[in-house]
Amino acid sequence: MDIYRRINRELRTGGDWSAHQEAVRGLVAAALGQAAARRRAVVLGVGNGRDLPLAELAAAFPAVVLADVDGEALRQTAGRLRGRFPQVQWTAVEADLSGLHVRLRSWRSWPRAEAVAQVLAGVPPVPAELAPWAGSADLVLSVGVVTQLVAPVLREHLPTAPEAWPRQPADALFRGVADRHCALVDRLLAPGGMAVLVTEVFSSEGVPAARREEFLALMGGGGPDRERRVAASFPDALVLAGIFFLDACRQRQGPRPMRSWVWQPAAGRVLGMAGWIQPAGGSGGLPG
């Protein structure tokens, strides 16, 4: 899809990715330390792969499935990896991970929340393209995916700007998408498998220009209560899809020990990230 192709192209260069890449690498190492086997990994929303420790996956797994809706970026990434790591079976799967894009592109205005629930109920829990790998992944990665599953499509096809979206149906959609993504991850995992889950929880895009420096200073301050302080001072900076994802995963498997960090994916844009590891239908967390 053109919108996702543009996003992946914009993320190829620029920004400061070092803290984000290191955080994701640490989460993957922690998950590998708890996974029962190392037969297959599934990477959801691989895109151009810039923020993912793909070399580490190549060293750990004989087979890796790469899934993304952007076929161009997917083919380029898979081709590059096949050249660098020919010993690994790289499988590229072009798929709409939400299962909703065809339906959303037909919307010309927001339906009622009840209608949104009906749309969500009519979508299979696992995309047909990924069904062959259900229950077979010893590691599943979803890094910065859930917030991009439907929002870009809505921004492109609906006439209203995101700040004017009606709260009830928008919340119903994003909560439903977050819950379904948690369920998809769990359905892909093999018994004893582990997932690495990462999402944005704050974004400078929701901060008025006059308060941008204040937001950046607060985000960079660290401390155990940083998220609470940012949420209190900048409620519009909350990325609701990411918050809903956290809530959905907690409801399924209880609270997770989390790591948080700041990521600047492009000049002038700052994201507050949260990441954790999650076992297949059990309890787990991060090493101390």
XYZ file of C-alpha atoms in Angstrom:
288
model
C 0.000 0.000 0.000
C 1.281 3.452 -0.907
C 0.841 4.914 2.593
C 3.000 2.207 4.192
C 5.544 2.463 1.386
C 5.921 6.167 2.155
C 6.332 5.470 5.880
C 9.047 2.866 5.302
C 10.911 5.134 2.896
C 10.841 8.011 5.387
C 12.330 5.765 8.083
C 15.293 4.554 6.038
C 17.557 7.445 7.057
C 17.825 10.188 9.661
C 17.023 10.359 13.343
C 18.854 8.824 16.282
C 18.050 5.125 16.429
C 20.830 3.898 18.709
C 18.904 3.817 22.016
C 15.909 2.189 20.338
C 17.980 -0.436 18.550
C 19.874 -1.286 21.737
C 16.652 -1.603 23.749
C 15.079 -3.946 21.187
C 18.289 -5.987 21.018
C 18.231 -6.390 24.808
C 14.613 -7.541 24.777
C 15.342 -10.103 22.070
C 18.309 -11.438 24.050
C 16.107 -11.753 27.147
C 13.405 -13.579 25.185
C 15.919 -15.971 23.628
C 17.162 -16.788 27.112
C 13.670 -17.977 28.090
C 12.464 -19.579 24.832
C 12.121 -23.356 25.000
C 13.434 -23.893 21.447
C 14.975 -22.063 18.501
C 13.345 -23.483 15.408
C 11.447 -20.567 13.869
C 10.980 -16.838 14.466
C 8.164 -14.678 13.082
C 8.700 -10.933 12.646
C 5.484 -8.920 12.333
C 5.722 -5.605 10.504
C 9.355 -6.031 9.493
C 9.344 -3.057 7.100
C 12.897 -2.086 6.174
C 14.190 -3.891 9.283
C 16.200 -0.917 10.482
C 15.149 -1.189 14.129
C 15.365 -4.989 14.395
C 18.339 -7.215 15.388
C 18.004 -9.378 12.303
C 21.616 -10.573 12.444
C 20.937 -11.959 15.924
C 17.845 -13.748 14.621
C 19.901 -15.222 11.783
C 22.403 -16.563 14.309
C 19.677 -18.082 16.493
C 17.109 -19.543 14.054
C 17.299 -21.726 10.943
C 13.971 -20.298 9.700
C 12.535 -16.768 9.958
C 9.168 -15.566 8.641
C 9.011 -11.868 7.729
C 5.527 -10.313 7.472
C 4.531 -6.838 6.326
C 1.813 -5.075 4.348
C 4.400 -3.121 2.315
C 5.408 -5.639 -0.316
C 8.196 -3.481 -1.729
C 9.981 -3.017 1.608
C 9.352 -6.666 2.477
C 10.948 -7.965 -0.722
C 13.934 -5.652 -0.382
C 14.533 -6.663 3.233
C 14.117 -10.378 2.527
C 16.428 -10.173 -0.484
C 19.104 -8.380 1.510
C 18.899 -10.949 4.313
C 19.039 -13.913 1.933
C 22.235 -12.498 0.521
C 23.837 -11.904 3.924
C 22.592 -15.035 5.690
C 22.029 -17.763 3.076
C 22.023 -20.472 5.743
C 18.643 -19.193 7.024
C 15.311 -19.949 5.369
C 13.802 -16.459 4.981
C 10.084 -16.524 4.131
C 8.465 -13.235 3.064
C 4.718 -12.959 3.714
C 2.841 -9.912 2.416
C -0.190 -9.500 4.658
C -2.475 -6.929 6.247
C -1.873 -7.877 9.874
C -5.058 -6.138 11.004
C -7.295 -7.816 8.425
C -9.192 -4.523 8.210
C -7.719 -2.482 5.381
C -10.272 -3.448 2.726
C -13.118 -2.544 5.076
C -11.549 0.690 6.308
C -10.884 1.966 2.799
C -14.631 1.830 2.147
C -15.421 4.150 5.072
C -16.322 7.737 4.218
C -17.155 8.670 7.803
C -16.905 7.045 11.212
C -19.608 4.469 11.979
C -21.091 4.090 15.433
C -19.106 2.178 18.053
C -21.517 -0.757 17.785
C -20.872 -1.009 14.053
C -17.114 -0.913 14.670
C -17.485 -3.892 17.008
C -19.357 -5.801 14.304
C -16.593 -5.074 11.780
C -13.958 -6.348 14.204
C -15.956 -9.487 14.954
C -16.043 -10.378 11.262
C -12.266 -10.526 10.816
C -10.407 -13.850 11.286
C -8.027 -13.813 14.281
C -5.064 -14.887 12.118
C -4.608 -13.526 8.578
C -4.888 -16.306 6.021
C -1.362 -15.566 4.806
C 0.048 -16.331 8.277
C -2.190 -19.285 9.113
C 0.429 -21.886 8.018
C 2.699 -20.725 10.858
C 0.116 -20.582 13.657
C 1.435 -22.343 16.743
C 4.922 -22.825 15.294
C 6.944 -19.750 16.332
C 9.484 -20.010 19.131
C 9.925 -16.230 18.952
C 7.514 -13.549 17.705
C 8.581 -9.922 17.312
C 6.106 -7.036 17.143
C 8.105 -3.808 17.364
C 6.250 -0.539 16.818
C 3.579 -2.356 14.832
C 0.269 -1.995 16.649
C 0.095 1.801 16.336
C 0.578 1.522 12.558
C -1.948 -1.219 11.827
C -4.916 0.992 10.912
C -4.179 4.664 11.711
C -2.324 5.404 8.423
C -5.215 3.970 6.395
C -7.741 6.049 8.331
C -5.693 9.226 7.929
C -5.499 8.644 4.180
C -9.129 7.732 3.506
C -11.232 9.652 6.036
C -11.950 13.335 5.372
C -11.534 14.347 9.030
C -8.194 14.929 10.757
C -7.262 12.554 13.622
C -7.899 15.218 16.257
C -11.511 15.410 15.026
C -12.185 11.673 15.077
C -15.161 10.805 17.322
C -13.873 9.349 20.573
C -16.194 6.379 21.107
C -15.893 4.636 17.718
C -12.185 5.502 17.457
C -11.502 4.045 20.901
C -13.566 0.962 20.045
C -11.531 0.420 16.886
C -8.102 0.943 18.439
C -8.936 -1.153 21.511
C -10.206 -3.926 19.286
C -7.142 -3.800 17.046
C -4.828 -3.886 20.077
C -6.627 -6.863 21.606
C -6.623 -8.727 18.295
C -2.902 -8.100 17.843
C -2.188 -9.573 21.288
C -4.276 -12.583 20.309
C -2.458 -12.920 16.963
C 0.926 -12.974 18.695
C -0.236 -15.669 21.092
C -1.752 -17.787 18.301
C 1.527 -17.718 16.400
C 3.595 -18.838 19.390
C 4.517 -22.472 19.892
C 4.309 -23.926 23.422
C 7.272 -22.514 25.323
C 7.677 -19.684 22.820
C 8.359 -16.045 23.703
C 7.218 -12.735 22.222
C 9.010 -9.385 22.136
C 6.424 -6.595 22.184
C 7.290 -2.920 21.737
C 4.994 0.065 21.256
C 4.957 3.832 21.324
C 3.178 5.301 24.335
C 4.052 9.001 23.860
C 4.613 11.080 20.740
C 5.778 14.642 20.261
C 3.271 14.928 17.393
C 0.538 15.563 19.963
C 2.449 18.388 21.666
C 1.861 22.072 20.770
C 4.911 23.711 19.221
C 5.118 26.210 22.083
C 5.581 23.366 24.602
C 7.845 21.124 22.522
C 11.027 21.943 24.467
C 9.270 21.309 27.785
C 8.065 17.937 26.510
C 11.521 16.946 25.278
C 13.112 17.903 28.605
C 10.551 15.857 30.538
C 10.944 12.847 28.235
C 14.721 12.985 28.555
C 14.681 13.276 32.339
C 14.207 9.579 33.031
C 13.235 8.336 36.470
C 10.761 5.670 37.554
C 7.760 7.996 37.345
C 8.589 9.635 34.023
C 5.587 8.122 32.228
C 3.198 9.310 34.928
C 4.630 12.830 34.838
C 4.510 13.023 31.048
C 0.919 11.755 30.959
C -0.130 14.313 33.584
C 1.546 17.249 31.825
C 0.919 16.238 28.208
C -2.231 14.108 27.925
C -2.435 14.824 24.175
C 0.973 13.176 23.729
C -0.436 9.790 24.730
C -0.533 7.321 21.831
C -3.843 5.659 22.625
C -3.299 2.643 20.373
C -0.096 1.892 22.294
C -1.777 2.367 25.667
C -4.619 0.072 24.595
C -2.035 -2.525 23.511
C -0.432 -2.450 26.955
C -3.844 -2.825 28.586
C -4.893 -5.667 26.276
C -1.751 -7.680 26.978
C -2.060 -7.087 30.725
C -5.644 -8.304 30.689
C -4.572 -11.471 28.904
C -1.533 -12.377 30.980
C -1.195 -9.934 33.853
C 1.304 -7.105 34.417
C 4.668 -7.323 32.666
C 7.969 -5.879 33.827
C 8.671 -3.246 31.179
C 11.570 -1.245 29.845
C 11.079 2.300 28.613
C 13.250 4.528 26.454
C 13.163 7.577 24.183
C 13.477 7.218 20.411
C 13.979 9.957 17.823
C 13.087 8.227 14.534
C 13.330 11.467 12.546
C 14.396 15.053 13.076
C 11.856 16.888 15.219
C 9.953 13.738 16.213
C 10.358 12.063 19.603
C 8.631 8.891 20.804
C 8.394 7.409 24.278
C 8.632 3.636 23.925
C 7.672 0.686 26.134
C 8.839 -2.881 25.598
C 8.424 -6.220 27.330
C 8.659 -9.945 26.691
C 5.718 -12.283 27.001
C 5.489 -16.074 27.021
C 2.980 -18.218 25.188
C 0.020 -18.346 27.538
C 2.055 -18.190 30.746
C 3.951 -15.924 33.107
C 7.320 -14.368 32.532
C 9.036 -11.024 32.260
C 12.475 -9.517 32.135
C 15.560 -10.677 33.963
C 16.604 -8.518 36.874
